[in-house]
CSV table of C-alpha atoms in Angstrom, one decimal:
chain,number,residue,atom,x,y,z
A,3,UNK,CA,0.0,0.0,0.0
A,4,UNK,CA,2.9,2.4,0.6
A,5,UNK,CA,4.1,1.8,-3.0
A,6,UNK,CA,0.6,2.5,-4.3
A,7,UNK,CA,0.3,5.8,-2.3
A,8,UNK,CA,3.8,6.9,-3.4
A,9,UNK,CA,2.9,6.1,-7.0
A,10,UNK,CA,-0.2,8.1,-7.0
A,11,UNK,CA,1.6,11.1,-5.5
A,12,UNK,CA,4.3,11.0,-8.2
A,13,UNK,CA,1.6,10.9,-10.9
A,14,UNK,CA,-0.1,13.9,-9.5
A,15,UNK,CA,3.1,15.9,-8.9
A,16,UNK,CA,1.8,17.0,-5.5
A,17,UNK,CA,4.6,18.8,-3.8
A,18,UNK,CA,3.1,18.6,-0.4
A,19,UNK,CA,2.3,14.9,-0.6
A,20,UNK,CA,3.5,12.8,2.2
A,21,UNK,CA,1.1,9.8,1.7
A,22,UNK,CA,3.8,7.3,1.6
A,23,UNK,CA,4.5,8.0,5.3
A,24,UNK,CA,0.8,7.8,6.3
A,25,UNK,CA,-1.5,4.8,7.0
A,26,UNK,CA,-4.2,4.5,4.4
A,27,UNK,CA,-8.0,4.1,4.6
A,28,UNK,CA,-9.6,5.7,7.6
A,29,UNK,CA,-6.3,6.5,9.4
A,30,UNK,CA,-6.5,10.2,8.6
A,31,UNK,CA,-8.3,10.5,11.9
A,32,UNK,CA,-11.3,12.4,10.4
A,33,UNK,CA,-14.6,12.1,12.1
A,34,UNK,CA,-18.0,11.5,10.5
A,35,UNK,CA,-19.2,14.7,8.8
A,36,UNK,CA,-22.0,15.4,11.2
A,37,UNK,CA,-20.6,14.6,14.7
A,38,UNK,CA,-17.2,16.4,14.8
A,39,UNK,CA,-16.0,13.6,17.1
A,40,UNK,CA,-12.3,12.7,17.7
A,41,UNK,CA,-10.2,10.2,15.8
A,42,UNK,CA,-11.4,6.6,15.7
A,43,UNK,CA,-8.0,4.9,15.8
A,44,UNK,CA,-5.6,4.7,18.7
A,45,UNK,CA,-2.4,5.6,16.7
A,46,UNK,CA,-1.1,9.1,17.5
A,47,UNK,CA,-1.0,11.1,14.3
A,48,UNK,CA,1.5,13.7,13.3
A,49,UNK,CA,0.7,16.8,11.2
A,50,UNK,CA,1.2,16.4,7.4
A,51,UNK,CA,3.3,18.6,5.1
A,52,UNK,CA,5.5,21.5,6.2
A,53,UNK,CA,3.3,23.7,8.3
A,54,UNK,CA,3.4,27.4,7.4
A,55,UNK,CA,0.9,30.2,6.8
A,56,UNK,CA,1.8,30.7,3.1
A,57,UNK,CA,-0.6,29.5,0.4
A,58,UNK,CA,0.0,25.9,-0.8
A,59,UNK,CA,-1.2,24.5,-4.1
A,60,UNK,CA,-0.5,21.3,-6.1
A,61,UNK,CA,-1.6,19.2,-9.1
A,62,UNK,CA,-1.2,22.1,-11.5
A,63,UNK,CA,-3.9,24.2,-10.0
A,64,UNK,CA,-6.2,25.3,-11.4
A,65,UNK,CA,-6.7,21.9,-13.1
A,66,UNK,CA,-9.0,21.4,-16.1
A,67,UNK,CA,-11.3,18.5,-16.6
A,68,UNK,CA,-12.5,16.0,-17.4
A,69,UNK,CA,-12.2,13.9,-15.4
A,70,UNK,CA,-13.9,15.7,-12.5
A,71,UNK,CA,-13.2,14.5,-9.0
A,72,UNK,CA,-16.4,13.9,-7.1
A,73,UNK,CA,-16.5,14.8,-3.4
A,74,UNK,CA,-17.9,12.0,-1.2
A,75,UNK,CA,-17.1,13.2,2.4
A,76,UNK,CA,-16.0,16.1,4.4
A,77,UNK,CA,-14.9,15.8,8.0
A,78,UNK,CA,-12.9,17.6,10.8
A,79,UNK,CA,-11.3,16.1,13.8
A,80,UNK,CA,-9.2,17.2,16.7
A,81,UNK,CA,-5.8,15.7,17.5
A,82,UNK,CA,-3.0,16.3,19.9
A,83,UNK,CA,-1.5,19.6,18.8
A,84,UNK,CA,-3.6,20.1,15.6
A,85,UNK,CA,-7.0,19.9,14.0
A,86,UNK,CA,-7.5,18.0,10.7
A,87,UNK,CA,-9.8,18.8,7.9
A,88,UNK,CA,-10.4,16.2,5.2
A,89,UNK,CA,-12.0,16.4,1.7
A,90,UNK,CA,-12.5,12.8,0.4
A,91,UNK,CA,-13.1,12.0,-3.4
A,92,UNK,CA,-14.1,9.1,-5.5
A,93,UNK,CA,-11.5,7.4,-7.7
A,94,UNK,CA,-7.8,7.3,-7.4
A,95,UNK,CA,-6.8,10.9,-8.0
A,96,UNK,CA,-7.0,13.9,-5.8
A,97,UNK,CA,-7.8,17.0,-7.9
A,98,UNK,CA,-5.5,20.0,-8.1
A,99,UNK,CA,-5.9,22.3,-5.1
A,100,UNK,CA,-5.0,25.6,-3.5
A,101,UNK,CA,-5.2,26.2,0.3
A,102,UNK,CA,-4.8,29.8,1.4
A,103,UNK,CA,-5.9,32.3,3.9
A,104,UNK,CA,-8.6,34.7,2.6
A,105,UNK,CA,-9.9,38.0,3.9
A,106,UNK,CA,-13.6,38.8,4.7
A,107,UNK,CA,-16.2,39.5,3.5
A,108,UNK,CA,-16.7,35.9,2.6
A,109,UNK,CA,-19.1,35.2,-0.3
A,110,UNK,CA,-20.6,32.2,-2.1
A,111,UNK,CA,-19.1,31.5,-5.6
A,112,UNK,CA,-21.2,32.6,-8.5
A,113,UNK,CA,-24.0,34.1,-6.5
A,114,UNK,CA,-21.8,36.5,-4.5
A,115,UNK,CA,-24.2,36.0,-1.5
A,116,UNK,CA,-22.5,36.6,1.9
A,117,UNK,CA,-21.5,33.5,3.8
A,118,UNK,CA,-21.4,33.6,7.6
A,119,UNK,CA,-18.3,31.7,8.8
A,120,UNK,CA,-17.6,31.8,12.6
A,121,UNK,CA,-14.0,32.7,13.4
A,122,UNK,CA,-11.4,35.5,13.2
A,123,UNK,CA,-9.2,34.0,10.5
A,124,UNK,CA,-10.3,32.1,7.4
A,125,UNK,CA,-8.6,29.3,5.4
A,126,UNK,CA,-10.1,28.5,1.9
A,127,UNK,CA,-9.7,25.0,0.4
A,128,UNK,CA,-10.2,25.0,-3.4
A,129,UNK,CA,-10.2,21.9,-5.6
A,130,UNK,CA,-10.4,21.8,-9.4
A,131,UNK,CA,-11.8,20.1,-11.3
A,132,UNK,CA,-14.0,18.9,-8.5
A,133,UNK,CA,-17.7,18.9,-7.5
A,134,UNK,CA,-20.2,17.3,-5.1
A,135,UNK,CA,-22.5,16.5,-8.0
A,136,UNK,CA,-21.8,14.0,-10.8
A,137,UNK,CA,-23.2,15.4,-14.1
A,138,UNK,CA,-21.9,12.6,-16.4
A,139,UNK,CA,-25.1,10.6,-16.4
A,140,UNK,CA,-28.6,11.3,-17.7
A,141,UNK,CA,-29.5,12.7,-14.3
A,142,UNK,CA,-27.4,14.7,-11.8
A,143,UNK,CA,-26.2,12.5,-9.0
A,144,UNK,CA,-25.3,14.0,-5.5
A,145,UNK,CA,-22.0,12.3,-4.5
A,146,UNK,CA,-21.7,14.2,-1.2
A,147,UNK,CA,-24.9,14.3,0.7
A,148,UNK,CA,-23.6,15.6,4.0
A,149,UNK,CA,-24.2,19.0,5.6
A,150,UNK,CA,-22.9,22.3,4.1
A,151,UNK,CA,-21.8,23.4,7.5
A,152,UNK,CA,-19.9,21.1,9.9
A,153,UNK,CA,-19.5,21.8,13.6
A,154,UNK,CA,-15.9,21.2,14.7
A,155,UNK,CA,-14.8,19.4,17.9
A,156,UNK,CA,-14.2,21.6,21.0
A,157,UNK,CA,-10.8,22.5,22.2
A,158,UNK,CA,-9.1,23.2,18.9
A,159,UNK,CA,-8.6,26.1,16.6
A,160,UNK,CA,-11.2,25.2,14.0
A,161,UNK,CA,-14.4,27.2,14.7
A,162,UNK,CA,-16.4,26.4,11.6
A,163,UNK,CA,-16.3,24.5,8.3
A,164,UNK,CA,-18.6,25.8,5.5
A,165,UNK,CA,-19.2,25.0,1.9
A,166,UNK,CA,-18.6,28.2,-0.1
A,167,UNK,CA,-18.7,27.1,-3.7
A,168,UNK,CA,-19.5,24.3,-6.2
A,169,UNK,CA,-19.7,25.9,-9.6
A,170,UNK,CA,-18.3,24.7,-13.0
A,171,UNK,CA,-16.1,22.0,-11.4
A,172,UNK,CA,-14.6,24.5,-9.0
A,173,UNK,CA,-15.2,23.3,-5.3
A,174,UNK,CA,-14.6,25.5,-2.2
A,175,UNK,CA,-14.9,25.0,1.5
A,176,UNK,CA,-13.8,27.6,4.0
A,177,UNK,CA,-12.4,26.8,7.5
A,178,UNK,CA,-13.2,29.3,10.3
A,179,UNK,CA,-10.3,29.6,12.8
A,180,UNK,CA,-9.8,31.1,16.2
A,181,UNK,CA,-6.6,32.7,14.9
A,182,UNK,CA,-4.2,32.5,11.9
A,183,UNK,CA,-2.1,29.4,12.5
A,184,UNK,CA,0.3,27.4,10.4
A,185,UNK,CA,-1.1,24.6,8.3
A,186,UNK,CA,0.2,21.6,6.4
A,187,UNK,CA,-1.3,20.0,3.3
A,188,UNK,CA,-1.0,16.6,1.8
A,189,UNK,CA,-2.8,14.4,-0.8
A,190,UNK,CA,-3.4,10.9,0.6
A,191,UNK,CA,-4.5,7.8,-1.3
A,192,UNK,CA,-6.8,4.9,-0.8
A,193,UNK,CA,-9.2,6.6,-0.5
A,194,UNK,CA,-8.2,9.8,-2.3
A,195,UNK,CA,-8.2,12.7,0.3
A,196,UNK,CA,-7.0,16.2,0.5
A,197,UNK,CA,-5.8,16.6,4.1
A,198,UNK,CA,-5.2,19.9,5.8
A,199,UNK,CA,-3.7,20.0,9.3
A,200,UNK,CA,-4.0,23.2,11.4
A,201,UNK,CA,-1.6,23.5,14.2
A,202,UNK,CA,-3.0,24.7,17.5
A,203,UNK,CA,0.1,26.9,17.9
A,204,UNK,CA,3.7,26.8,16.5
A,205,UNK,CA,5.6,24.2,18.6
A,206,UNK,CA,3.0,24.2,21.2
A,207,UNK,CA,0.8,21.0,21.2
A,208,UNK,CA,-2.5,20.9,23.0
A,209,UNK,CA,-3.9,24.3,22.2
A,210,UNK,CA,-3.0,28.0,21.8
A,211,UNK,CA,-1.2,29.6,24.7
A,212,UNK,CA,-0.5,33.3,25.4
A,213,UNK,CA,2.6,34.6,23.7
A,214,UNK,CA,4.2,35.3,27.2
A,215,UNK,CA,3.5,35.6,30.8
A,216,UNK,CA,1.0,38.3,31.5
A,217,UNK,CA,1.6,41.5,33.5
A,218,UNK,CA,-0.1,44.9,33.8
A,219,UNK,CA,3.1,46.9,33.3
A,220,UNK,CA,3.5,48.9,30.1
A,221,UNK,CA,5.3,47.0,27.3
A,222,UNK,CA,7.5,48.9,24.8
A,223,UNK,CA,9.6,47.7,21.9
A,224,UNK,CA,11.2,49.8,19.2
A,225,UNK,CA,10.7,49.3,15.5
A,226,UNK,CA,13.5,48.9,13.1
A,227,UNK,CA,14.2,49.4,9.4
A,228,UNK,CA,11.8,50.8,6.8
A,229,UNK,CA,8.2,51.5,7.9
A,230,UNK,CA,5.9,48.5,7.5
A,231,UNK,CA,2.2,48.4,6.3
A,232,UNK,CA,-0.7,47.3,8.5
A,233,UNK,CA,-2.6,44.6,6.4
A,234,UNK,CA,-5.0,43.1,8.9
A,235,UNK,CA,-6.4,43.5,12.4
A,236,UNK,CA,-8.3,40.5,13.9
A,237,UNK,CA,-9.6,39.2,17.2
A,238,UNK,CA,-9.6,35.8,18.7
A,239,UNK,CA,-11.4,34.3,21.8
A,240,UNK,CA,-9.4,31.5,23.4
A,241,UNK,CA,-9.6,29.5,26.6
A,242,UNK,CA,-8.2,31.7,29.3
A,243,UNK,CA,-7.4,34.8,27.2
A,244,UNK,CA,-8.5,37.0,24.3
A,245,UNK,CA,-6.1,37.8,21.4
A,246,UNK,CA,-5.7,40.9,19.3
A,247,UNK,CA,-3.5,40.4,16.2
A,248,UNK,CA,-2.0,43.1,14.0
A,249,UNK,CA,-0.6,41.7,10.7
A,250,UNK,CA,2.1,43.7,8.9
A,251,UNK,CA,4.0,43.5,5.6
A,252,UNK,CA,7.3,45.0,4.6
A,253,UNK,CA,11.1,44.7,5.0
A,254,UNK,CA,11.2,46.6,8.4
A,255,UNK,CA,9.9,45.6,11.8
A,256,UNK,CA,7.1,47.3,13.7
A,257,UNK,CA,7.4,48.4,17.3
A,258,UNK,CA,4.8,48.9,19.9
A,259,UNK,CA,3.7,50.7,23.1
A,260,UNK,CA,1.0,48.9,25.1
A,261,UNK,CA,-0.3,50.0,28.5
A,262,UNK,CA,-3.4,51.0,30.4
A,263,UNK,CA,-4.7,54.5,30.2
A,264,UNK,CA,-7.4,56.3,32.2
A,265,UNK,CA,-8.0,58.9,29.5
A,266,UNK,CA,-8.0,57.5,25.9
A,267,UNK,CA,-7.3,60.5,23.6
A,268,UNK,CA,-7.0,60.8,19.9
A,269,UNK,CA,-3.6,61.4,18.5
A,270,UNK,CA,-2.9,64.9,17.2
A,271,UNK,CA,-6.2,66.5,18.4
A,272,UNK,CA,-6.2,65.1,21.9
A,273,UNK,CA,-10.0,64.7,21.7
A,274,UNK,CA,-11.4,62.0,24.0
A,275,UNK,CA,-12.1,58.6,22.5
A,276,UNK,CA,-15.1,56.7,23.6
A,277,UNK,CA,-14.2,53.1,24.5
A,278,UNK,CA,-16.7,50.6,26.0
A,279,UNK,CA,-15.5,48.7,29.1
A,280,UNK,CA,-14.3,49.1,32.6
A,281,UNK,CA,-10.7,49.6,31.6
A,282,UNK,CA,-8.9,50.7,28.5
A,283,UNK,CA,-5.6,49.2,27.1
A,284,UNK,CA,-3.9,51.6,24.8
A,285,UNK,CA,-2.1,49.9,21.9
A,286,UNK,CA,0.2,51.9,19.6
A,287,UNK,CA,2.0,50.3,16.7
A,288,UNK,CA,5.1,52.2,15.7
A,289,UNK,CA,7.2,52.4,12.5
A,290,UNK,CA,3.9,52.1,10.5
A,291,UNK,CA,3.7,53.4,6.9
A,292,UNK,CA,1.0,55.4,5.4
A,293,UNK,CA,-1.3,53.4,3.0
A,294,UNK,CA,0.2,55.2,0.0
A,295,UNK,CA,3.7,54.2,1.1
A,296,UNK,CA,2.9,50.5,1.5
A,297,UNK,CA,5.2,48.1,-0.3
A,298,UNK,CA,4.2,47.3,-3.9
A,299,UNK,CA,1.4,44.8,-4.2
A,300,UNK,CA,0.4,45.1,-0.5
A,301,UNK,CA,-3.2,45.9,0.4
A,302,UNK,CA,-3.5,47.8,3.6
A,303,UNK,CA,-6.1,47.3,6.3
A,304,UNK,CA,-9.1,49.5,5.9
A,305,UNK,CA,-11.2,48.9,9.0
A,306,UNK,CA,-13.7,48.5,10.6
A,307,UNK,CA,-12.8,51.1,13.3
A,308,UNK,CA,-14.6,49.1,15.9
A,309,UNK,CA,-14.5,45.3,16.3
A,310,UNK,CA,-15.8,42.8,18.8
A,311,UNK,CA,-15.8,39.0,18.8
A,312,UNK,CA,-18.4,36.6,20.1
A,313,UNK,CA,-17.2,34.4,23.0
A,314,UNK,CA,-14.6,36.9,24.2
A,315,UNK,CA,-13.9,36.6,28.0
A,316,UNK,CA,-12.4,40.0,28.8
A,317,UNK,CA,-12.3,42.0,25.5
A,318,UNK,CA,-15.4,44.2,24.9
A,319,UNK,CA,-14.4,46.2,21.8
A,320,UNK,CA,-11.3,47.2,19.9
A,321,UNK,CA,-11.5,50.8,18.8
A,322,UNK,CA,-9.2,52.3,16.1
A,323,UNK,CA,-7.9,55.9,16.7
A,324,UNK,CA,-5.7,57.0,13.8
A,325,UNK,CA,-2.4,56.6,12.0
A,326,UNK,CA,-0.3,59.7,12.8
A,327,UNK,CA,3.4,60.3,12.2
A,328,UNK,CA,4.1,56.6,11.9
A,329,UNK,CA,2.1,55.7,15.0
A,330,UNK,CA,-1.2,53.7,14.6
A,331,UNK,CA,-3.2,53.7,17.9
A,332,UNK,CA,-6.0,51.4,19.0
A,333,UNK,CA,-7.8,51.2,22.3
A,334,UNK,CA,-9.1,47.9,23.7
A,335,UNK,CA,-12.1,48.1,26.1
A,336,UNK,CA,-11.8,45.4,28.7
A,337,UNK,CA,-13.9,44.2,31.6
A,338,UNK,CA,-11.2,45.3,34.0
A,339,UNK,CA,-7.5,45.8,34.3
A,340,UNK,CA,-6.1,42.3,33.3
A,341,UNK,CA,-2.6,41.0,32.8
A,342,UNK,CA,-1.6,41.2,29.2
A,343,UNK,CA,1.3,39.9,27.1
A,344,UNK,CA,2.8,41.3,23.8
A,345,UNK,CA,4.9,39.4,21.3
A,346,UNK,CA,6.2,39.6,17.8
A,347,UNK,CA,5.5,36.6,15.5
A,348,UNK,CA,6.9,36.0,12.0
A,349,UNK,CA,5.8,34.6,8.6
A,350,UNK,CA,3.9,36.8,8.3
A,351,UNK,CA,5.0,39.5,10.8
A,352,UNK,CA,2.4,40.0,13.5
A,353,UNK,CA,2.2,41.9,16.7
A,354,UNK,CA,0.0,39.9,19.1
A,355,UNK,CA,-1.6,41.2,22.3
A,356,UNK,CA,-3.0,38.6,24.5
A,357,UNK,CA,-5.2,39.7,27.4
A,358,UNK,CA,-5.5,37.1,30.1
A,359,UNK,CA,-8.7,36.2,31.8
A,360,UNK,CA,-7.2,36.4,35.3
A,361,UNK,CA,-6.8,38.9,38.0
A,362,UNK,CA,-3.5,40.7,38.1
A,363,UNK,CA,-1.0,39.8,40.7
A,364,UNK,CA,-1.2,41.9,43.9
A,365,UNK,CA,1.5,44.7,43.9
A,366,UNK,CA,4.2,44.6,46.5
A,367,UNK,CA,3.0,46.5,49.5
A,368,UNK,CA,4.5,50.0,50.2
A,369,UNK,CA,5.4,49.1,53.7
A,370,UNK,CA,8.5,51.2,54.3
A,371,UNK,CA,8.4,54.9,54.7
A,372,UNK,CA,11.1,57.5,55.0
A,373,UNK,CA,11.2,61.3,55.7
A,374,UNK,CA,13.5,63.6,53.7
A,375,UNK,CA,15.1,66.8,55.1
A,376,UNK,CA,13.9,68.3,51.8
A,377,UNK,CA,10.4,68.7,53.3
A,378,UNK,CA,8.4,65.5,52.3
A,379,UNK,CA,7.9,61.9,53.3
A,380,UNK,CA,7.1,59.0,51.0
A,381,UNK,CA,6.5,55.2,51.2
A,382,UNK,CA,8.2,52.7,49.0
A,383,UNK,CA,8.1,48.9,48.3
A,384,UNK,CA,9.0,46.5,51.1
A,385,UNK,CA,11.9,44.9,49.2
A,386,UNK,CA,13.4,48.2,47.9
A,387,UNK,CA,16.3,50.2,49.2
A,388,UNK,CA,16.7,53.9,49.9
A,389,UNK,CA,19.8,56.1,50.0
A,390,UNK,CA,21.2,57.2,53.5
A,391,UNK,CA,22.1,60.7,52.7
A,392,UNK,CA,25.8,60.8,52.4
A,393,UNK,CA,26.0,62.4,48.9
A,394,UNK,CA,22.5,63.6,48.3
A,395,UNK,CA,19.7,64.2,50.9
A,396,UNK,CA,18.4,61.0,52.4
A,397,UNK,CA,15.1,59.6,51.3
A,398,UNK,CA,15.5,60.8,47.7
A,399,UNK,CA,16.8,57.7,45.8
A,400,UNK,CA,14.9,54.4,45.6
A,401,UNK,CA,15.8,51.1,43.9
A,402,UNK,CA,14.9,47.4,44.1
A,403,UNK,CA,18.5,46.5,44.9
A,404,UNK,CA,21.2,47.7,47.2
A,405,UNK,CA,23.1,50.7,45.8
A,406,UNK,CA,25.5,53.5,46.6
A,407,UNK,CA,25.3,57.1,45.4
A,408,UNK,CA,28.9,58.0,44.3
A,409,UNK,CA,30.2,61.4,45.2
A,410,UNK,CA,30.6,64.2,42.7
A,411,UNK,CA,28.7,62.6,39.8
A,412,UNK,CA,25.7,63.3,37.7
A,413,UNK,CA,25.0,59.7,37.0
A,414,UNK,CA,21.5,58.5,37.4
A,415,UNK,CA,21.3,56.3,40.5
A,416,UNK,CA,18.0,54.8,41.7
A,417,UNK,CA,15.0,53.5,39.8
A,418,UNK,CA,12.8,56.3,41.3
A,419,UNK,CA,14.3,59.6,42.4
A,420,UNK,CA,12.9,62.6,44.3
A,421,UNK,CA,14.3,66.1,44.6
A,422,UNK,CA,13.2,69.6,45.6
A,423,UNK,CA,14.1,72.1,42.8
A,424,UNK,CA,14.4,75.8,43.5
A,425,UNK,CA,12.3,76.5,40.4
A,426,UNK,CA,8.7,77.8,40.1
A,427,UNK,CA,6.1,75.1,39.5
A,428,UNK,CA,4.9,76.8,36.3
A,429,UNK,CA,8.4,76.6,34.9
A,430,UNK,CA,9.0,73.0,35.8
A,431,UNK,CA,5.7,72.0,34.2
A,432,UNK,CA,6.1,74.1,31.0
A,433,UNK,CA,6.5,72.1,27.8
A,434,UNK,CA,10.1,71.3,27.0
A,435,UNK,CA,12.2,69.7,24.2
A,436,UNK,CA,11.2,66.2,23.1
A,437,UNK,CA,7.9,64.7,22.6
A,438,UNK,CA,5.2,64.9,25.3
A,439,UNK,CA,3.2,61.7,25.3
A,440,UNK,CA,0.7,62.6,28.0
A,441,UNK,CA,0.0,65.3,30.6
A,442,UNK,CA,-2.4,64.9,33.6
A,443,UNK,CA,-3.3,67.6,36.2
A,444,UNK,CA,-3.7,66.1,39.7
A,445,UNK,CA,-3.1,66.8,43.3
A,446,UNK,CA,-0.6,65.4,45.8
A,447,UNK,CA,-1.3,65.8,49.5
A,448,UNK,CA,-3.8,68.6,48.5
A,449,UNK,CA,-1.2,70.5,46.5
A,450,UNK,CA,-1.3,71.1,42.6
A,451,UNK,CA,0.6,68.6,40.7
A,452,UNK,CA,1.2,67.5,37.1
A,453,UNK,CA,2.1,64.0,35.7
A,454,UNK,CA,3.9,64.0,32.4
A,455,UNK,CA,5.3,61.3,30.1
A,456,UNK,CA,8.0,62.4,27.7
A,457,UNK,CA,10.5,61.0,25.1
A,458,UNK,CA,13.8,62.7,25.1
A,459,UNK,CA,15.0,64.5,22.0
A,460,UNK,CA,18.7,64.0,23.0
A,461,UNK,CA,19.2,67.7,23.9
A,462,UNK,CA,19.5,67.2,27.6
A,463,UNK,CA,21.1,64.7,30.0
A,464,UNK,CA,19.7,61.6,28.3
A,465,UNK,CA,20.0,60.1,24.7
A,466,UNK,CA,17.3,60.5,22.1
A,467,UNK,CA,14.3,58.2,22.7
A,468,UNK,CA,14.6,57.8,26.4
A,469,UNK,CA,11.3,57.9,28.1
A,470,UNK,CA,10.5,59.7,31.4
A,471,UNK,CA,7.5,59.6,33.7
A,472,UNK,CA,7.6,62.6,36.1
A,473,UNK,CA,5.5,64.2,38.8
A,474,UNK,CA,5.9,67.9,39.7
A,475,UNK,CA,4.3,69.1,42.9
A,476,UNK,CA,3.9,72.8,43.8
A,477,UNK,CA,5.5,73.3,47.3
A,478,UNK,CA,5.2,76.3,49.6
A,479,UNK,CA,7.9,78.9,48.9
A,480,UNK,CA,11.0,78.7,51.1
A,481,UNK,CA,13.4,81.3,52.5
A,482,UNK,CA,15.2,81.3,49.2
A,483,UNK,CA,12.2,81.4,46.9
A,484,UNK,CA,9.9,79.0,45.0
A,485,UNK,CA,10.2,75.3,45.3
A,486,UNK,CA,8.9,72.3,43.3
A,487,UNK,CA,9.1,68.6,44.3
A,488,UNK,CA,10.0,66.4,41.3
A,489,UNK,CA,9.6,62.6,41.5
A,490,UNK,CA,10.4,60.6,38.4
A,491,UNK,CA,11.6,57.4,36.8
A,492,UNK,CA,13.7,57.1,33.7
A,493,UNK,CA,13.8,54.5,30.9
A,494,UNK,CA,17.6,54.0,30.8
A,495,UNK,CA,18.9,50.6,29.9
A,496,UNK,CA,19.9,49.8,33.5
A,497,UNK,CA,16.3,50.2,34.7
A,498,UNK,CA,13.1,48.3,34.2
A,499,UNK,CA,11.0,51.3,33.1
A,500,UNK,CA,7.8,49.3,32.5
A,501,UNK,CA,7.9,48.0,36.1
A,502,UNK,CA,9.0,51.2,37.7
A,503,UNK,CA,6.2,53.4,36.3
A,504,UNK,CA,3.4,51.8,38.2
A,505,UNK,CA,5.6,51.7,41.3
A,506,UNK,CA,6.1,55.5,40.9
A,507,UNK,CA,2.4,56.0,40.5
A,508,UNK,CA,1.7,54.2,43.7
A,509,UNK,CA,4.5,55.9,45.6
A,510,UNK,CA,3.3,59.4,44.7
A,511,UNK,CA,0.0,58.7,46.3
A,512,UNK,CA,1.8,58.3,49.7
A,513,UNK,CA,3.6,61.6,49.6
A,514,UNK,CA,3.1,63.9,52.6
A,515,UNK,CA,4.4,67.5,52.5
A,516,UNK,CA,6.2,68.3,55.8
A,517,UNK,CA,6.7,71.8,57.2
């Protein structure tokens, strides 16, 4: 039987064929077309082909008839690490085929009527010449009498399997998926079958997992190379997390800035953006090209500007803001502040944001407190250290490790620093060089304060691109004039800026101004 399978593969010139390595007959593990049950045999199966996300075709697609291959069965089954979709045909040959991802809206061949396929990514299986009806006799004969929509087994990535075309010997079925995943294709023999295996996740058997451990701290990564084009935005609802995928094209690499915001605002205008939900996760893609500057042959994403997905656990709505100066911003409305993870996947390039359906870890308590001779007291994390005051006033430098402030140096020491500057509050809070990302007026111990986030332009102490989150607090004037308390954290390489910003935000709430 192996020689027979290999011979058929050679005759058809199917590049993805691996039938000689597969058991024949019902060993593809496919279920009956209506039940979606698991495999019937006990032998563990491995995915066929060379899984990837690029289109796969074989047999000289699009093939021309006669003979026309007649469909007899369609089935889907779940296996360890992948789902399998099978189209079975009469005779000894598998028709030519093309398997590729397609973009919505999905329509029925010939009629153009919309077809509803559940999922956030869609894989189309086309076979030619092929049909579910035999027209060779005096009367048409239905060779496949199963359903046009097949319910998949639970726990996998396949969410739907729908017939989307059978016109002029061109047969099409569309697979709905929870996310865009690699797939492998093979033509198997005895009986003749087109087999498509869809991996649950690259190198991760047993189901999709978040791209990384979740946290609530801001995640930042710089882009590189020429700007890239945004080609798709899609959502996925998975067990334990919801996924947002931004697909990109081009020779460069996109960056990102992802973090929670209390005041979602439009880029450029600063106008408030209405986002449903109890918490808002801001997602900004960087190094993004304008649609007119997209690589040749690349179609850019055109919306919709609001998306939701049925079955989501924590994600309410994803809202698009705008593409402005290479930064494309979105806001995800959530049911609360949840841990999230961000990762970059390749082939094609994708930025993936996974929002976990779990409560965030409790922050470390601010159980230590110190008083500075500068006129304030402040609490800091239990495991952190504070300076003793030999070089700079005590209770002004804080870090998660032991440290020493060297004498006669301007070097930045401490993840969070506090200082009282002999400068008027209005001057400290005035716009300065570099890009201001956000500005929030607030109060600290009853006194006027401003929180700002900035990116350095390289004109001061820090290199270009270094981020700073800073609080300025208006203090009573001293004997020598005006005073302003400045407490900040800096995104220098030696510091964990994403971790330190929420620590700073909590510390500032404990500040007490002393006489």
